[in-house]
Amino acid sequence: MVKRRIIVGVWKDKLMPTEALKQANELVSMYKGKNLLFDACIAPSPVALSAVNSITSNSSISTVAQDVHWPDPKRSFIGSTSIPMLKEIGIKMCMVGHSERRGYFGETDEDIYKKLSALIDADIFPILAIGDDVEVVSERKEILTRQLMGALKPDSEKPIDISKIAIAYEPVWAISTWRSDAPLPIGTEVTEMMALVDSILTETCKLNTSSTPLLYGGSVAPKNAEDYFSQSNVDGALVGGASLTVESLSTVFNIAQQIWGD
Ligand code: PGA
């Protein structure tokens, strides 16, 4: 069975609201009536989320929230977006656990678990990002296991149902804004990294990954997208820097369409 495939252009805080609206409009017209083989998504900043979602609704493009806060009826979280707010504006997908949220905002696996759980309850599809910030394979397994066990709580009373989420593996050192000198992983190296994530999920967490899309992220761009999308265990990507122009993001979308259409 082919899993759902998803590519998200993650605009972070880089596109101004006017630029986000312009680019959303351009992408919507570019893919009007096209039967894409994957969910072609854009994730604008919270300031532009509602307006961009109005542009993309009923089109081939979907709008994804970059983050959300976990709910607690007794407290408030100034500066945050709540799940009911996403629901009200019609958002259907939301990212959780990006390395910048973990690294700069101190987001913990427990926070991520609470967000995943509440998003699923609200029928919003979460994309959980995980990633190792070292290049040592033995530590990679340990780090990813800790992140997945902590965010999914497979042994708890309320484990996360991974048939209702996507998981994005992003080696943090490959992300353009955290980039180290290490060469970007390519080809079978990526297949092996994705297989490691899959094996942690199936063997350690004892979960069934047969319908969980596994996305890759970290400097995915027109020049290397073909390599990533050709790996049989890569079901999509998070694209940061290369999503900031329509030309570059649409090139990534078109490469995926071509490879997955073959
Ligand atoms: P990048 O960002 O494509 O610029 O490396 C990816 C991400 O931050 O998810």
PDB file of C-alpha atoms and ligand atoms in Angstrom:
ATOM      1  CA  MET A   1       0.000   0.000   0.000  1.00  0.00           C
ATOM      2  CA  VAL A   2       1.333   3.446  -0.919  1.00  0.00           C
ATOM      3  CA  LYS A   3       1.298   5.700   2.093  1.00  0.00           C
ATOM      4  CA  ARG A   4      -0.086   9.213   2.053  1.00  0.00           C
ATOM      5  CA  ARG A   5       2.655  11.511   0.763  1.00  0.00           C
ATOM      6  CA  ILE A   6       3.169  15.018   2.059  1.00  0.00           C
ATOM      7  CA  ILE A   7       5.503  17.881   1.179  1.00  0.00           C
ATOM      8  CA  VAL A   8       5.409  21.010   3.321  1.00  0.00           C
ATOM      9  CA  GLY A   9       7.028  24.304   2.402  1.00  0.00           C
ATOM     10  CA  VAL A  10       7.811  25.673   5.845  1.00  0.00           C
ATOM     11  CA  TRP A  11       7.953  29.452   5.674  1.00  0.00           C
ATOM     12  CA  LYS A  12       8.864  29.886   9.373  1.00  0.00           C
ATOM     13  CA  ASP A  13       9.191  33.625  10.134  1.00  0.00           C
ATOM     14  CA  LYS A  14      10.780  34.346   6.767  1.00  0.00           C
ATOM     15  CA  LEU A  15       7.917  35.420   4.499  1.00  0.00           C
ATOM     16  CA  MET A  16       6.092  38.639   5.332  1.00  0.00           C
ATOM     17  CA  PRO A  17       2.280  38.273   5.376  1.00  0.00           C
ATOM     18  CA  THR A  18       1.979  40.113   2.032  1.00  0.00           C
ATOM     19  CA  GLU A  19       4.556  37.799   0.456  1.00  0.00           C
ATOM     20  CA  ALA A  20       2.840  34.743   1.934  1.00  0.00           C
ATOM     21  CA  LEU A  21      -0.513  35.778   0.429  1.00  0.00           C
ATOM     22  CA  LYS A  22       1.056  36.492  -2.951  1.00  0.00           C
ATOM     23  CA  GLN A  23       2.910  33.188  -3.055  1.00  0.00           C
ATOM     24  CA  ALA A  24      -0.125  31.236  -1.851  1.00  0.00           C
ATOM     25  CA  ASN A  25      -2.198  32.778  -4.655  1.00  0.00           C
ATOM     26  CA  GLU A  26       0.479  31.937  -7.220  1.00  0.00           C
ATOM     27  CA  LEU A  27       0.751  28.319  -6.071  1.00  0.00           C
ATOM     28  CA  VAL A  28      -3.023  27.888  -6.068  1.00  0.00           C
ATOM     29  CA  SER A  29      -3.287  29.104  -9.677  1.00  0.00           C
ATOM     30  CA  MET A  30      -0.238  27.105 -10.770  1.00  0.00           C
ATOM     31  CA  TYR A  31      -1.746  23.805  -9.526  1.00  0.00           C
ATOM     32  CA  LYS A  32      -5.413  24.563 -10.283  1.00  0.00           C
ATOM     33  CA  GLY A  33      -7.136  21.398 -11.503  1.00  0.00           C
ATOM     34  CA  LYS A  34      -3.906  19.342 -11.255  1.00  0.00           C
ATOM     35  CA  ASN A  35      -4.176  15.918  -9.735  1.00  0.00           C
ATOM     36  CA  LEU A  36      -1.191  15.914  -7.385  1.00  0.00           C
ATOM     37  CA  LEU A  37       0.019  12.576  -6.028  1.00  0.00           C
ATOM     38  CA  PHE A  38       0.825  14.092  -2.647  1.00  0.00           C
ATOM     39  CA  ASP A  39      -0.432  16.743  -0.240  1.00  0.00           C
ATOM     40  CA  ALA A  40       1.270  19.921  -1.447  1.00  0.00           C
ATOM     41  CA  CYS A  41       1.385  22.125   1.636  1.00  0.00           C
ATOM     42  CA  ILE A  42       2.581  25.491   2.813  1.00  0.00           C
ATOM     43  CA  ALA A  43       3.115  26.479   6.441  1.00  0.00           C
ATOM     44  CA  PRO A  44       2.980  30.272   6.831  1.00  0.00           C
ATOM     45  CA  SER A  45       3.662  32.188  10.031  1.00  0.00           C
ATOM     46  CA  PRO A  46       0.732  32.373  12.498  1.00  0.00           C
ATOM     47  CA  VAL A  47       0.181  35.998  11.459  1.00  0.00           C
ATOM     48  CA  ALA A  48      -0.699  34.913   7.910  1.00  0.00           C
ATOM     49  CA  LEU A  49      -2.251  31.534   8.704  1.00  0.00           C
ATOM     50  CA  SER A  50      -5.922  32.434   8.491  1.00  0.00           C
ATOM     51  CA  ALA A  51      -5.608  34.549   5.327  1.00  0.00           C
ATOM     52  CA  VAL A  52      -3.429  31.968   3.561  1.00  0.00           C
ATOM     53  CA  ASN A  53      -5.840  29.202   4.531  1.00  0.00           C
ATOM     54  CA  SER A  54      -8.732  31.133   2.966  1.00  0.00           C
ATOM     55  CA  ILE A  55      -6.741  31.314  -0.275  1.00  0.00           C
ATOM     56  CA  THR A  56      -5.869  27.610  -0.335  1.00  0.00           C
ATOM     57  CA  SER A  57      -9.228  26.183   0.774  1.00  0.00           C
ATOM     58  CA  ASN A  58     -10.833  24.134  -2.044  1.00  0.00           C
ATOM     59  CA  SER A  59      -7.535  24.094  -3.980  1.00  0.00           C
ATOM     60  CA  SER A  60      -4.731  21.576  -4.580  1.00  0.00           C
ATOM     61  CA  ILE A  61      -2.644  23.321  -1.915  1.00  0.00           C
ATOM     62  CA  SER A  62      -3.141  22.831   1.836  1.00  0.00           C
ATOM     63  CA  THR A  63      -2.221  25.164   4.644  1.00  0.00           C
ATOM     64  CA  VAL A  64      -0.424  23.758   7.673  1.00  0.00           C
ATOM     65  CA  ALA A  65       0.100  25.431  11.064  1.00  0.00           C
ATOM     66  CA  GLN A  66       3.755  25.569  12.166  1.00  0.00           C
ATOM     67  CA  ASP A  67       2.895  24.947  15.813  1.00  0.00           C
ATOM     68  CA  VAL A  68       0.109  25.053  18.391  1.00  0.00           C
ATOM     69  CA  HIS A  69      -0.048  25.126  22.176  1.00  0.00           C
ATOM     70  CA  TRP A  70      -1.290  22.191  24.220  1.00  0.00           C
ATOM     71  CA  PRO A  71      -4.577  22.878  25.983  1.00  0.00           C
ATOM     72  CA  ASP A  72      -5.125  23.515  29.686  1.00  0.00           C
ATOM     73  CA  PRO A  73      -8.508  25.033  30.521  1.00  0.00           C
ATOM     74  CA  LYS A  74      -7.189  26.455  33.818  1.00  0.00           C
ATOM     75  CA  ARG A  75      -4.286  28.352  32.285  1.00  0.00           C
ATOM     76  CA  SER A  76      -3.618  30.718  29.401  1.00  0.00           C
ATOM     77  CA  PHE A  77      -0.547  30.868  27.183  1.00  0.00           C
ATOM     78  CA  ILE A  78       0.149  34.370  26.010  1.00  0.00           C
ATOM     79  CA  GLY A  79       1.477  34.617  22.497  1.00  0.00           C
ATOM     80  CA  SER A  80       0.354  31.118  21.574  1.00  0.00           C
ATOM     81  CA  THR A  81      -2.175  29.682  19.161  1.00  0.00           C
ATOM     82  CA  SER A  82      -4.750  27.307  20.646  1.00  0.00           C
ATOM     83  CA  ILE A  83      -6.252  24.230  19.009  1.00  0.00           C
ATOM     84  CA  PRO A  84      -9.797  25.727  18.977  1.00  0.00           C
ATOM     85  CA  MET A  85      -8.334  28.710  17.083  1.00  0.00           C
ATOM     86  CA  LEU A  86      -6.913  26.384  14.417  1.00  0.00           C
ATOM     87  CA  LYS A  87     -10.272  24.615  14.239  1.00  0.00           C
ATOM     88  CA  GLU A  88     -12.182  27.859  13.828  1.00  0.00           C
ATOM     89  CA  ILE A  89     -10.129  28.963  10.828  1.00  0.00           C
ATOM     90  CA  GLY A  90     -10.352  25.487   9.275  1.00  0.00           C
ATOM     91  CA  ILE A  91      -6.759  24.243   9.629  1.00  0.00           C
ATOM     92  CA  LYS A  92      -6.481  20.480   9.108  1.00  0.00           C
ATOM     93  CA  MET A  93      -2.742  19.861   9.634  1.00  0.00           C
ATOM     94  CA  CYS A  94      -0.229  21.107  12.183  1.00  0.00           C
ATOM     95  CA  MET A  95       3.513  20.648  12.721  1.00  0.00           C
ATOM     96  CA  VAL A  96       4.775  19.683  16.180  1.00  0.00           C
ATOM     97  CA  GLY A  97       8.253  19.332  17.681  1.00  0.00           C
ATOM     98  CA  HIS A  98      10.372  21.095  15.063  1.00  0.00           C
ATOM     99  CA  SER A  99      14.018  21.350  16.160  1.00  0.00           C
ATOM    100  CA  GLU A 100      13.710  25.143  16.414  1.00  0.00           C
ATOM    101  CA  ARG A 101      10.790  24.758  18.833  1.00  0.00           C
ATOM    102  CA  ARG A 102      12.786  22.235  20.837  1.00  0.00           C
ATOM    103  CA  GLY A 103      16.053  24.188  20.683  1.00  0.00           C
ATOM    104  CA  TYR A 104      14.948  27.822  21.079  1.00  0.00           C
ATOM    105  CA  PHE A 105      11.686  27.432  23.011  1.00  0.00           C
ATOM    106  CA  GLY A 106      12.668  24.543  25.275  1.00  0.00           C
ATOM    107  CA  GLU A 107       9.867  22.319  24.017  1.00  0.00           C
ATOM    108  CA  THR A 108       9.969  18.924  25.739  1.00  0.00           C
ATOM    109  CA  ASP A 109       8.822  15.485  24.617  1.00  0.00           C
ATOM    110  CA  GLU A 110       6.055  15.766  27.225  1.00  0.00           C
ATOM    111  CA  ASP A 111       4.829  19.048  25.651  1.00  0.00           C
ATOM    112  CA  ILE A 112       4.920  17.362  22.267  1.00  0.00           C
ATOM    113  CA  TYR A 113       2.927  14.387  23.540  1.00  0.00           C
ATOM    114  CA  LYS A 114       0.247  16.741  24.902  1.00  0.00           C
ATOM    115  CA  LYS A 115       0.060  18.594  21.590  1.00  0.00           C
ATOM    116  CA  LEU A 116      -0.164  15.393  19.524  1.00  0.00           C
ATOM    117  CA  SER A 117      -2.825  13.958  21.743  1.00  0.00           C
ATOM    118  CA  ALA A 118      -4.972  17.102  21.674  1.00  0.00           C
ATOM    119  CA  LEU A 119      -4.564  17.603  17.919  1.00  0.00           C
ATOM    120  CA  ILE A 120      -5.698  14.040  17.205  1.00  0.00           C
ATOM    121  CA  ASP A 121      -8.692  14.528  19.523  1.00  0.00           C
ATOM    122  CA  ALA A 122      -9.529  17.681  17.554  1.00  0.00           C
ATOM    123  CA  ASP A 123      -9.182  15.823  14.260  1.00  0.00           C
ATOM    124  CA  ILE A 124      -6.221  17.920  13.095  1.00  0.00           C
ATOM    125  CA  PHE A 125      -3.481  15.828  11.456  1.00  0.00           C
ATOM    126  CA  PRO A 126      -0.122  16.362  13.212  1.00  0.00           C
ATOM    127  CA  ILE A 127       3.310  16.167  11.593  1.00  0.00           C
ATOM    128  CA  LEU A 128       5.737  15.247  14.342  1.00  0.00           C
ATOM    129  CA  ALA A 129       9.328  16.364  13.680  1.00  0.00           C
ATOM    130  CA  ILE A 130      12.183  14.512  15.307  1.00  0.00           C
ATOM    131  CA  GLY A 131      15.918  14.816  14.790  1.00  0.00           C
ATOM    132  CA  ASP A 132      19.354  14.157  16.169  1.00  0.00           C
ATOM    133  CA  ASP A 133      21.877  16.910  16.618  1.00  0.00           C
ATOM    134  CA  VAL A 134      24.932  14.680  16.498  1.00  0.00           C
ATOM    135  CA  GLU A 135      26.453  12.715  13.690  1.00  0.00           C
ATOM    136  CA  VAL A 136      27.327   9.606  15.645  1.00  0.00           C
ATOM    137  CA  VAL A 137      25.098   6.736  14.610  1.00  0.00           C
ATOM    138  CA  SER A 138      25.058   5.054  18.016  1.00  0.00           C
ATOM    139  CA  GLU A 139      23.868   8.251  19.697  1.00  0.00           C
ATOM    140  CA  ARG A 140      21.406   8.889  16.913  1.00  0.00           C
ATOM    141  CA  LYS A 141      19.446   5.768  17.784  1.00  0.00           C
ATOM    142  CA  GLU A 142      19.397   6.691  21.458  1.00  0.00           C
ATOM    143  CA  ILE A 143      18.252  10.262  20.785  1.00  0.00           C
ATOM    144  CA  LEU A 144      15.532   9.269  18.335  1.00  0.00           C
ATOM    145  CA  THR A 145      14.309   6.506  20.633  1.00  0.00           C
ATOM    146  CA  ARG A 146      14.026   8.976  23.504  1.00  0.00           C
ATOM    147  CA  GLN A 147      12.166  11.494  21.326  1.00  0.00           C
ATOM    148  CA  LEU A 148       9.757   8.912  19.903  1.00  0.00           C
ATOM    149  CA  MET A 149       9.077   7.140  23.199  1.00  0.00           C
ATOM    150  CA  GLY A 150       8.569  10.524  24.919  1.00  0.00           C
ATOM    151  CA  ALA A 151       6.280  11.977  22.260  1.00  0.00           C
ATOM    152  CA  LEU A 152       4.221   8.859  21.493  1.00  0.00           C
ATOM    153  CA  LYS A 153       4.131   7.164  24.926  1.00  0.00           C
ATOM    154  CA  PRO A 154       3.416   3.747  23.436  1.00  0.00           C
ATOM    155  CA  ASP A 155       3.329   2.118  26.906  1.00  0.00           C
ATOM    156  CA  SER A 156       0.944   4.625  28.456  1.00  0.00           C
ATOM    157  CA  GLU A 157      -2.806   4.485  28.961  1.00  0.00           C
ATOM    158  CA  LYS A 158      -3.289   6.886  26.075  1.00  0.00           C
ATOM    159  CA  PRO A 159      -0.631   6.160  23.456  1.00  0.00           C
ATOM    160  CA  ILE A 160      -0.547   8.266  20.289  1.00  0.00           C
ATOM    161  CA  ASP A 161      -2.242   6.497  17.384  1.00  0.00           C
ATOM    162  CA  ILE A 162       0.459   6.795  14.726  1.00  0.00           C
ATOM    163  CA  SER A 163      -1.954   5.928  11.937  1.00  0.00           C
ATOM    164  CA  LYS A 164      -3.268   9.467  12.507  1.00  0.00           C
ATOM    165  CA  ILE A 165       0.038  11.336  12.214  1.00  0.00           C
ATOM    166  CA  ALA A 166       3.063  11.779   9.951  1.00  0.00           C
ATOM    167  CA  ILE A 167       6.602  11.690  11.300  1.00  0.00           C
ATOM    168  CA  ALA A 168       9.339  13.879   9.822  1.00  0.00           C
ATOM    169  CA  TYR A 169      12.925  12.872  10.451  1.00  0.00           C
ATOM    170  CA  GLU A 170      15.256  15.838  10.142  1.00  0.00           C
ATOM    171  CA  PRO A 171      18.922  15.429  11.076  1.00  0.00           C
ATOM    172  CA  VAL A 172      19.272  18.789  12.817  1.00  0.00           C
ATOM    173  CA  TRP A 173      22.773  19.342  11.453  1.00  0.00           C
ATOM    174  CA  ALA A 174      21.400  19.051   7.890  1.00  0.00           C
ATOM    175  CA  ILE A 175      18.797  21.825   8.376  1.00  0.00           C
ATOM    176  CA  SER A 176      20.016  24.953   6.587  1.00  0.00           C
ATOM    177  CA  THR A 177      19.785  27.176   9.655  1.00  0.00           C
ATOM    178  CA  TRP A 178      21.650  24.738  11.965  1.00  0.00           C
ATOM    179  CA  ARG A 179      23.971  23.467   9.236  1.00  0.00           C
ATOM    180  CA  SER A 180      27.326  21.938  10.212  1.00  0.00           C
ATOM    181  CA  ASP A 181      30.191  21.222   7.824  1.00  0.00           C
ATOM    182  CA  ALA A 182      29.131  17.607   7.451  1.00  0.00           C
ATOM    183  CA  PRO A 183      28.041  16.671   3.930  1.00  0.00           C
ATOM    184  CA  LEU A 184      24.302  16.223   3.458  1.00  0.00           C
ATOM    185  CA  PRO A 185      23.148  12.614   3.618  1.00  0.00           C
ATOM    186  CA  ILE A 186      22.236  11.243   0.226  1.00  0.00           C
ATOM    187  CA  GLY A 187      21.016   8.039  -1.413  1.00  0.00           C
ATOM    188  CA  THR A 188      21.224   4.875   0.653  1.00  0.00           C
ATOM    189  CA  GLU A 189      22.380   6.873   3.664  1.00  0.00           C
ATOM    190  CA  VAL A 190      18.919   8.469   3.759  1.00  0.00           C
ATOM    191  CA  THR A 191      17.221   5.108   3.228  1.00  0.00           C
ATOM    192  CA  GLU A 192      19.156   3.787   6.236  1.00  0.00           C
ATOM    193  CA  MET A 193      18.249   6.761   8.419  1.00  0.00           C
ATOM    194  CA  MET A 194      14.569   6.370   7.570  1.00  0.00           C
ATOM    195  CA  ALA A 195      14.799   2.607   8.180  1.00  0.00           C
ATOM    196  CA  LEU A 196      16.260   3.354  11.607  1.00  0.00           C
ATOM    197  CA  VAL A 197      13.269   5.556  12.463  1.00  0.00           C
ATOM    198  CA  ASP A 198      10.922   2.854  11.208  1.00  0.00           C
ATOM    199  CA  SER A 199      12.687   0.176  13.243  1.00  0.00           C
ATOM    200  CA  ILE A 200      12.543   2.233  16.449  1.00  0.00           C
ATOM    201  CA  LEU A 201       8.810   2.660  15.892  1.00  0.00           C
ATOM    202  CA  THR A 202       8.142  -0.985  15.141  1.00  0.00           C
ATOM    203  CA  GLU A 203      10.668  -2.770  17.361  1.00  0.00           C
ATOM    204  CA  THR A 204      11.123  -0.488  20.367  1.00  0.00           C
ATOM    205  CA  CYS A 205       7.777   1.316  20.429  1.00  0.00           C
ATOM    206  CA  LYS A 206       5.957  -1.793  19.096  1.00  0.00           C
ATOM    207  CA  LEU A 207       3.852   0.308  16.740  1.00  0.00           C
ATOM    208  CA  ASN A 208       2.556  -0.417  13.262  1.00  0.00           C
ATOM    209  CA  THR A 209       4.003   2.044  10.730  1.00  0.00           C
ATOM    210  CA  SER A 210       2.176   0.692   7.679  1.00  0.00           C
ATOM    211  CA  SER A 211       0.077   3.822   7.283  1.00  0.00           C
ATOM    212  CA  THR A 212       2.341   6.428   8.881  1.00  0.00           C
ATOM    213  CA  PRO A 213       4.034   8.700   6.318  1.00  0.00           C
ATOM    214  CA  LEU A 214       7.734   9.160   7.063  1.00  0.00           C
ATOM    215  CA  LEU A 215       9.015  12.490   5.774  1.00  0.00           C
ATOM    216  CA  TYR A 216      12.584  13.673   5.453  1.00  0.00           C
ATOM    217  CA  GLY A 217      13.884  17.191   6.082  1.00  0.00           C
ATOM    218  CA  GLY A 218      17.121  19.152   6.056  1.00  0.00           C
ATOM    219  CA  SER A 219      18.193  21.314   3.100  1.00  0.00           C
ATOM    220  CA  VAL A 220      15.828  19.588   0.667  1.00  0.00           C
ATOM    221  CA  ALA A 221      15.970  21.696  -2.506  1.00  0.00           C
ATOM    222  CA  PRO A 222      15.532  21.471  -6.287  1.00  0.00           C
ATOM    223  CA  LYS A 223      19.115  20.249  -6.661  1.00  0.00           C
ATOM    224  CA  ASN A 224      18.718  17.206  -4.395  1.00  0.00           C
ATOM    225  CA  ALA A 225      14.953  16.520  -4.255  1.00  0.00           C
ATOM    226  CA  GLU A 226      15.135  13.799  -6.881  1.00  0.00           C
ATOM    227  CA  ASP A 227      17.553  11.836  -4.731  1.00  0.00           C
ATOM    228  CA  TYR A 228      15.386  12.106  -1.611  1.00  0.00           C
ATOM    229  CA  PHE A 229      12.074  11.315  -3.307  1.00  0.00           C
ATOM    230  CA  SER A 230      13.612   8.312  -5.075  1.00  0.00           C
ATOM    231  CA  GLN A 231      14.187   6.557  -1.732  1.00  0.00           C
ATOM    232  CA  SER A 232      11.388   4.048  -1.273  1.00  0.00           C
ATOM    233  CA  ASN A 233      10.946   4.841   2.422  1.00  0.00           C
ATOM    234  CA  VAL A 234      10.715   8.629   2.002  1.00  0.00           C
ATOM    235  CA  ASP A 235       7.050   9.652   1.822  1.00  0.00           C
ATOM    236  CA  GLY A 236       7.620  13.380   1.586  1.00  0.00           C
ATOM    237  CA  ALA A 237       9.608  16.268   2.987  1.00  0.00           C
ATOM    238  CA  LEU A 238       9.748  19.389   5.086  1.00  0.00           C
ATOM    239  CA  VAL A 239      11.295  22.098   2.917  1.00  0.00           C
ATOM    240  CA  GLY A 240      12.509  25.268   4.634  1.00  0.00           C
ATOM    241  CA  GLY A 241      14.874  27.602   2.773  1.00  0.00           C
ATOM    242  CA  ALA A 242      13.991  26.209  -0.647  1.00  0.00           C
ATOM    243  CA  SER A 243      10.283  26.915  -0.099  1.00  0.00           C
ATOM    244  CA  LEU A 244      10.710  30.670   0.085  1.00  0.00           C
ATOM    245  CA  THR A 245      10.197  31.312  -3.620  1.00  0.00           C
ATOM    246  CA  VAL A 246       7.373  29.924  -5.737  1.00  0.00           C
ATOM    247  CA  GLU A 247       9.877  28.885  -8.374  1.00  0.00           C
ATOM    248  CA  SER A 248      11.942  26.775  -6.010  1.00  0.00           C
ATOM    249  CA  LEU A 249       9.025  25.211  -4.069  1.00  0.00           C
ATOM    250  CA  SER A 250       7.106  24.394  -7.248  1.00  0.00           C
ATOM    251  CA  THR A 251      10.249  22.776  -8.679  1.00  0.00           C
ATOM    252  CA  VAL A 252      10.412  20.512  -5.611  1.00  0.00           C
ATOM    253  CA  PHE A 253       6.673  19.726  -5.987  1.00  0.00           C
ATOM    254  CA  ASN A 254       7.116  18.963  -9.696  1.00  0.00           C
ATOM    255  CA  ILE A 255      10.088  16.648  -9.082  1.00  0.00           C
ATOM    256  CA  ALA A 256       8.005  14.683  -6.553  1.00  0.00           C
ATOM    257  CA  GLN A 257       5.084  14.485  -8.967  1.00  0.00           C
ATOM    258  CA  GLN A 258       7.356  13.145 -11.663  1.00  0.00           C
ATOM    259  CA  ILE A 259       9.118  10.563  -9.484  1.00  0.00           C
ATOM    260  CA  TRP A 260       6.004   9.282  -7.716  1.00  0.00           C
ATOM    261  CA  GLY A 261       4.082   9.211 -10.986  1.00  0.00           C
ATOM    262  CA  ASP A 262       6.525   6.763 -12.572  1.00  0.00           C
TER     263      ASP A 262
HETATM  264  P1  PGA B   1      15.740  23.663   5.485  1.00  0.00           P
HETATM  265  O1  PGA B   1      14.723  23.648   6.714  1.00  0.00           O
HETATM  266  O2  PGA B   1      15.065  23.007   4.325  1.00  0.00           O
HETATM  267  O3  PGA B   1      16.000  25.130   5.252  1.00  0.00           O
HETATM  268  O4  PGA B   1      16.956  22.936   5.900  1.00  0.00           O
HETATM  269  C1  PGA B   1      14.006  22.482   7.007  1.00  0.00           C
HETATM  270  C2  PGA B   1      13.317  22.664   8.314  1.00  0.00           C
HETATM  271  O5  PGA B   1      13.696  23.527   9.116  1.00  0.00           O
HETATM  272  O6  PGA B   1      12.379  21.907   8.593  1.00  0.00           O
END
